Amino acid sequence: STQSTWALDLSVLATLSKSPKNFEMLMENLVKLLKRERKKLLTRSSIGLIIRQLSLLISPEKVFRELATLLREEEDVEFVGTLVQTLNMILLTSAEVMPLRSLLKGGLSSPECKSTFIELYHCWSYNAVSTLSLCLLSMAYRHAYSLVCSFGEMEVTVNFLTQIDKLVQLLESPIFAHVRLQLLEPNDHPFLIKTLYGILMLLPQSSAYDLLKNRLKSVSTLGLTNWMLHAQGESKMRTKEQAETGEAMDWDELLHHFRTVQQKPLLPLTS
């Protein structure tokens, strides 16, 4: 079958790409192929097959980090945003990418996770909802809340709302079980609650709205969360979050980068 042929070809390429130089060349050519054949590859399961197989044969962390590095140099904002959206779904749902997902779910206290998160973040910023999901996956809740607040400055399109809807559906899946369990401790994770309420405020009345609203009914109200946040004091909460996400993370710089990328103009269409 065609799928088996693809898998065999990718296996050969992965074997040939054991040297850093060959690996970089493989990934560069992959990005060029995806850009050239975007209508065929980005709208079908082909890209999913390619990335999953390469992750299985090489390493998901290595594959995703190299793609993130290459895509940051691309000038076609629409292409990068579309590809990031696809890569993000692969990151969140594919079994072959579980090692990378597990690394990020471990929190940002480890140097390896922190460097991987930053590398992906700079690329993921080309798609707003993907950036938010990356922060939720990595338990960077304070920054996730900052992102949701910044969404108010952006144009809310149908595509944006569709992506938010899918994220809400994913929040109910096993992938985000660690996030849902932290809802049991709203006093320790107030910015998670505020982020989810922020998402709720962005959603129109829909099944996703009802799903998230019902989930939030099982935890403290937003007013109680705000009361606890002020009662415990900003400094105490920030100290706890620094211990969980790493003190050296420059969140202001990351938010500035996200806003800058989101303001980049689209390239004119060429025939």
Short mmCIF file of N, CA and C in Angstrom, two decimals, residues 69-138:
data_model
loop_
_atom_site.label_atom_id
_atom_site.label_comp_id
_atom_site.label_asym_id
_atom_site.label_seq_id
_atom_site.Cartn_x
_atom_site.Cartn_y
_atom_site.Cartn_z
N THR A 69 12.81 25.12 14.92
CA THR A 69 13.92 26.00 14.56
C THR A 69 13.83 26.45 13.11
N LEU A 70 13.52 25.52 12.22
CA LEU A 70 13.44 25.84 10.79
C LEU A 70 12.25 26.74 10.47
N LEU A 71 11.12 26.48 11.10
CA LEU A 71 9.91 27.24 10.80
C LEU A 71 10.00 28.68 11.29
N ARG A 72 10.80 28.92 12.31
CA ARG A 72 10.97 30.30 12.79
C ARG A 72 11.63 31.19 11.75
N GLU A 73 12.34 30.58 10.81
CA GLU A 73 13.03 31.34 9.78
C GLU A 73 12.15 31.58 8.55
N GLU A 74 10.97 30.95 8.54
CA GLU A 74 10.06 31.11 7.41
C GLU A 74 9.37 32.47 7.43
N GLU A 75 9.18 33.05 6.26
CA GLU A 75 8.51 34.35 6.16
C GLU A 75 7.01 34.22 5.87
N ASP A 76 6.60 33.06 5.41
CA ASP A 76 5.20 32.83 5.08
C ASP A 76 4.43 32.51 6.37
N VAL A 77 3.83 33.54 6.96
CA VAL A 77 3.16 33.40 8.25
C VAL A 77 1.99 32.43 8.19
N GLU A 78 1.23 32.48 7.11
CA GLU A 78 0.07 31.60 6.97
C GLU A 78 0.49 30.14 6.90
N PHE A 79 1.54 29.84 6.15
CA PHE A 79 2.04 28.48 6.05
C PHE A 79 2.51 27.96 7.40
N VAL A 80 3.29 28.78 8.11
CA VAL A 80 3.81 28.35 9.42
C VAL A 80 2.67 28.14 10.40
N GLY A 81 1.69 29.07 10.41
CA GLY A 81 0.56 28.94 11.33
C GLY A 81 -0.24 27.68 11.09
N THR A 82 -0.46 27.35 9.82
CA THR A 82 -1.21 26.14 9.47
C THR A 82 -0.44 24.88 9.86
N LEU A 83 0.86 24.88 9.59
CA LEU A 83 1.68 23.71 9.92
C LEU A 83 1.81 23.54 11.43
N VAL A 84 1.95 24.64 12.16
CA VAL A 84 2.02 24.57 13.62
C VAL A 84 0.74 23.99 14.20
N GLN A 85 -0.39 24.38 13.64
CA GLN A 85 -1.68 23.83 14.10
C GLN A 85 -1.70 22.31 13.93
N THR A 86 -1.19 21.84 12.79
CA THR A 86 -1.13 20.40 12.52
C THR A 86 -0.14 19.71 13.46
N LEU A 87 1.03 20.29 13.62
CA LEU A 87 2.06 19.72 14.51
C LEU A 87 1.56 19.66 15.95
N ASN A 88 0.80 20.67 16.35
CA ASN A 88 0.29 20.69 17.72
C ASN A 88 -0.69 19.55 17.97
N MET A 89 -1.54 19.27 16.98
CA MET A 89 -2.48 18.16 17.13
C MET A 89 -1.74 16.83 17.19
N ILE A 90 -0.66 16.71 16.42
CA ILE A 90 0.15 15.50 16.47
C ILE A 90 0.81 15.37 17.84
N LEU A 91 1.32 16.49 18.34
CA LEU A 91 1.95 16.49 19.67
C LEU A 91 0.96 16.04 20.75
N LEU A 92 -0.28 16.49 20.65
CA LEU A 92 -1.25 16.22 21.70
C LEU A 92 -1.90 14.84 21.60
N THR A 93 -1.93 14.26 20.42
CA THR A 93 -2.76 13.06 20.25
C THR A 93 -2.03 11.80 19.80
N SER A 94 -0.84 11.92 19.23
CA SER A 94 -0.19 10.75 18.64
C SER A 94 0.62 9.95 19.67
N ALA A 95 0.45 8.63 19.61
CA ALA A 95 1.18 7.75 20.52
C ALA A 95 2.69 7.82 20.29
N GLU A 96 3.08 8.04 19.04
CA GLU A 96 4.52 8.08 18.71
C GLU A 96 5.23 9.26 19.34
N VAL A 97 4.47 10.27 19.73
CA VAL A 97 5.06 11.50 20.30
C VAL A 97 4.94 11.51 21.83
N MET A 98 4.52 10.41 22.41
CA MET A 98 4.30 10.36 23.86
C MET A 98 5.53 10.75 24.69
N PRO A 99 6.76 10.35 24.31
CA PRO A 99 7.92 10.77 25.12
C PRO A 99 8.05 12.29 25.23
N LEU A 100 7.80 13.01 24.13
CA LEU A 100 7.87 14.47 24.17
C LEU A 100 6.72 15.03 25.00
N ARG A 101 5.53 14.46 24.83
CA ARG A 101 4.37 14.91 25.59
C ARG A 101 4.61 14.70 27.09
N SER A 102 5.18 13.56 27.44
CA SER A 102 5.46 13.26 28.85
C SER A 102 6.50 14.22 29.43
N LEU A 103 7.48 14.57 28.62
CA LEU A 103 8.51 15.53 29.05
C LEU A 103 7.87 16.87 29.41
N LEU A 104 7.00 17.36 28.54
CA LEU A 104 6.36 18.65 28.76
C LEU A 104 5.37 18.60 29.93
N LYS A 105 4.69 17.48 30.07
CA LYS A 105 3.72 17.33 31.16
C LYS A 105 4.41 17.27 32.53
N GLY A 106 5.71 17.00 32.53
CA GLY A 106 6.45 16.93 33.78
C GLY A 106 6.68 18.29 34.42
N GLY A 107 6.34 19.37 33.71
CA GLY A 107 6.55 20.71 34.26
C GLY A 107 7.87 21.29 33.81
N LEU A 108 8.03 22.59 34.02
CA LEU A 108 9.17 23.31 33.48
C LEU A 108 10.32 23.48 34.48
N SER A 109 10.33 22.66 35.50
CA SER A 109 11.41 22.78 36.49
C SER A 109 12.71 22.15 36.01
N SER A 110 12.63 21.18 35.07
CA SER A 110 13.85 20.55 34.58
C SER A 110 14.42 21.35 33.41
N PRO A 111 15.75 21.46 33.31
CA PRO A 111 16.39 22.22 32.22
C PRO A 111 16.02 21.70 30.84
N GLU A 112 15.91 20.38 30.68
CA GLU A 112 15.58 19.80 29.38
C GLU A 112 14.17 20.21 28.94
N CYS A 113 13.23 20.13 29.87
CA CYS A 113 11.86 20.51 29.54
C CYS A 113 11.76 22.00 29.24
N LYS A 114 12.47 22.80 30.03
CA LYS A 114 12.43 24.25 29.85
C LYS A 114 12.96 24.65 28.48
N SER A 115 14.09 24.09 28.07
CA SER A 115 14.68 24.45 26.78
C SER A 115 13.80 23.98 25.63
N THR A 116 13.18 22.79 25.78
CA THR A 116 12.28 22.29 24.75
C THR A 116 11.04 23.16 24.64
N PHE A 117 10.48 23.55 25.79
CA PHE A 117 9.31 24.41 25.81
C PHE A 117 9.58 25.74 25.10
N ILE A 118 10.71 26.36 25.41
CA ILE A 118 11.04 27.66 24.81
C ILE A 118 11.22 27.52 23.30
N GLU A 119 11.88 26.44 22.87
CA GLU A 119 12.09 26.22 21.44
C GLU A 119 10.76 26.08 20.71
N LEU A 120 9.87 25.28 21.28
CA LEU A 120 8.55 25.10 20.67
C LEU A 120 7.72 26.38 20.75
N TYR A 121 7.79 27.06 21.87
CA TYR A 121 6.97 28.26 22.08
C TYR A 121 7.23 29.31 21.00
N HIS A 122 8.49 29.56 20.68
CA HIS A 122 8.82 30.59 19.69
C HIS A 122 8.23 30.26 18.32
N CYS A 123 8.09 28.99 18.02
CA CYS A 123 7.48 28.56 16.76
C CYS A 123 5.96 28.48 16.90
N TRP A 124 5.48 27.92 17.99
CA TRP A 124 4.04 27.76 18.22
C TRP A 124 3.32 29.10 18.26
N SER A 125 4.06 30.19 18.51
CA SER A 125 3.45 31.52 18.59
C SER A 125 2.79 31.93 17.28
N TYR A 126 3.08 31.24 16.19
CA TYR A 126 2.44 31.54 14.92
C TYR A 126 0.99 31.06 14.89
N ASN A 127 0.59 30.30 15.91
CA ASN A 127 -0.81 29.88 16.03
C ASN A 127 -1.21 30.06 17.50
N ALA A 128 -2.13 30.98 17.73
CA ALA A 128 -2.46 31.40 19.10
C ALA A 128 -2.98 30.26 19.97
N VAL A 129 -3.91 29.48 19.45
CA VAL A 129 -4.53 28.41 20.24
C VAL A 129 -3.52 27.30 20.52
N SER A 130 -2.63 27.03 19.57
CA SER A 130 -1.58 26.03 19.79
C SER A 130 -0.65 26.47 20.91
N THR A 131 -0.34 27.76 20.96
CA THR A 131 0.51 28.30 22.04
C THR A 131 -0.17 28.11 23.39
N LEU A 132 -1.46 28.39 23.44
CA LEU A 132 -2.21 28.21 24.68
C LEU A 132 -2.21 26.75 25.12
N SER A 133 -2.44 25.83 24.19
CA SER A 133 -2.47 24.41 24.54
C SER A 133 -1.10 23.93 25.01
N LEU A 134 -0.02 24.48 24.42
CA LEU A 134 1.34 24.13 24.86
C LEU A 134 1.55 24.55 26.31
N CYS A 135 1.06 25.74 26.67
CA CYS A 135 1.20 26.22 28.05
C CYS A 135 0.37 25.39 29.02
N LEU A 136 -0.84 25.00 28.61
CA LEU A 136 -1.66 24.17 29.48
C LEU A 136 -1.04 22.79 29.67
N LEU A 137 -0.52 22.22 28.59
CA LEU A 137 0.13 20.92 28.68
C LEU A 137 1.31 20.96 29.63
N SER A 138 2.06 22.07 29.59
CA SER A 138 3.28 22.22 30.40
C SER A 138 3.00 22.84 31.76
#
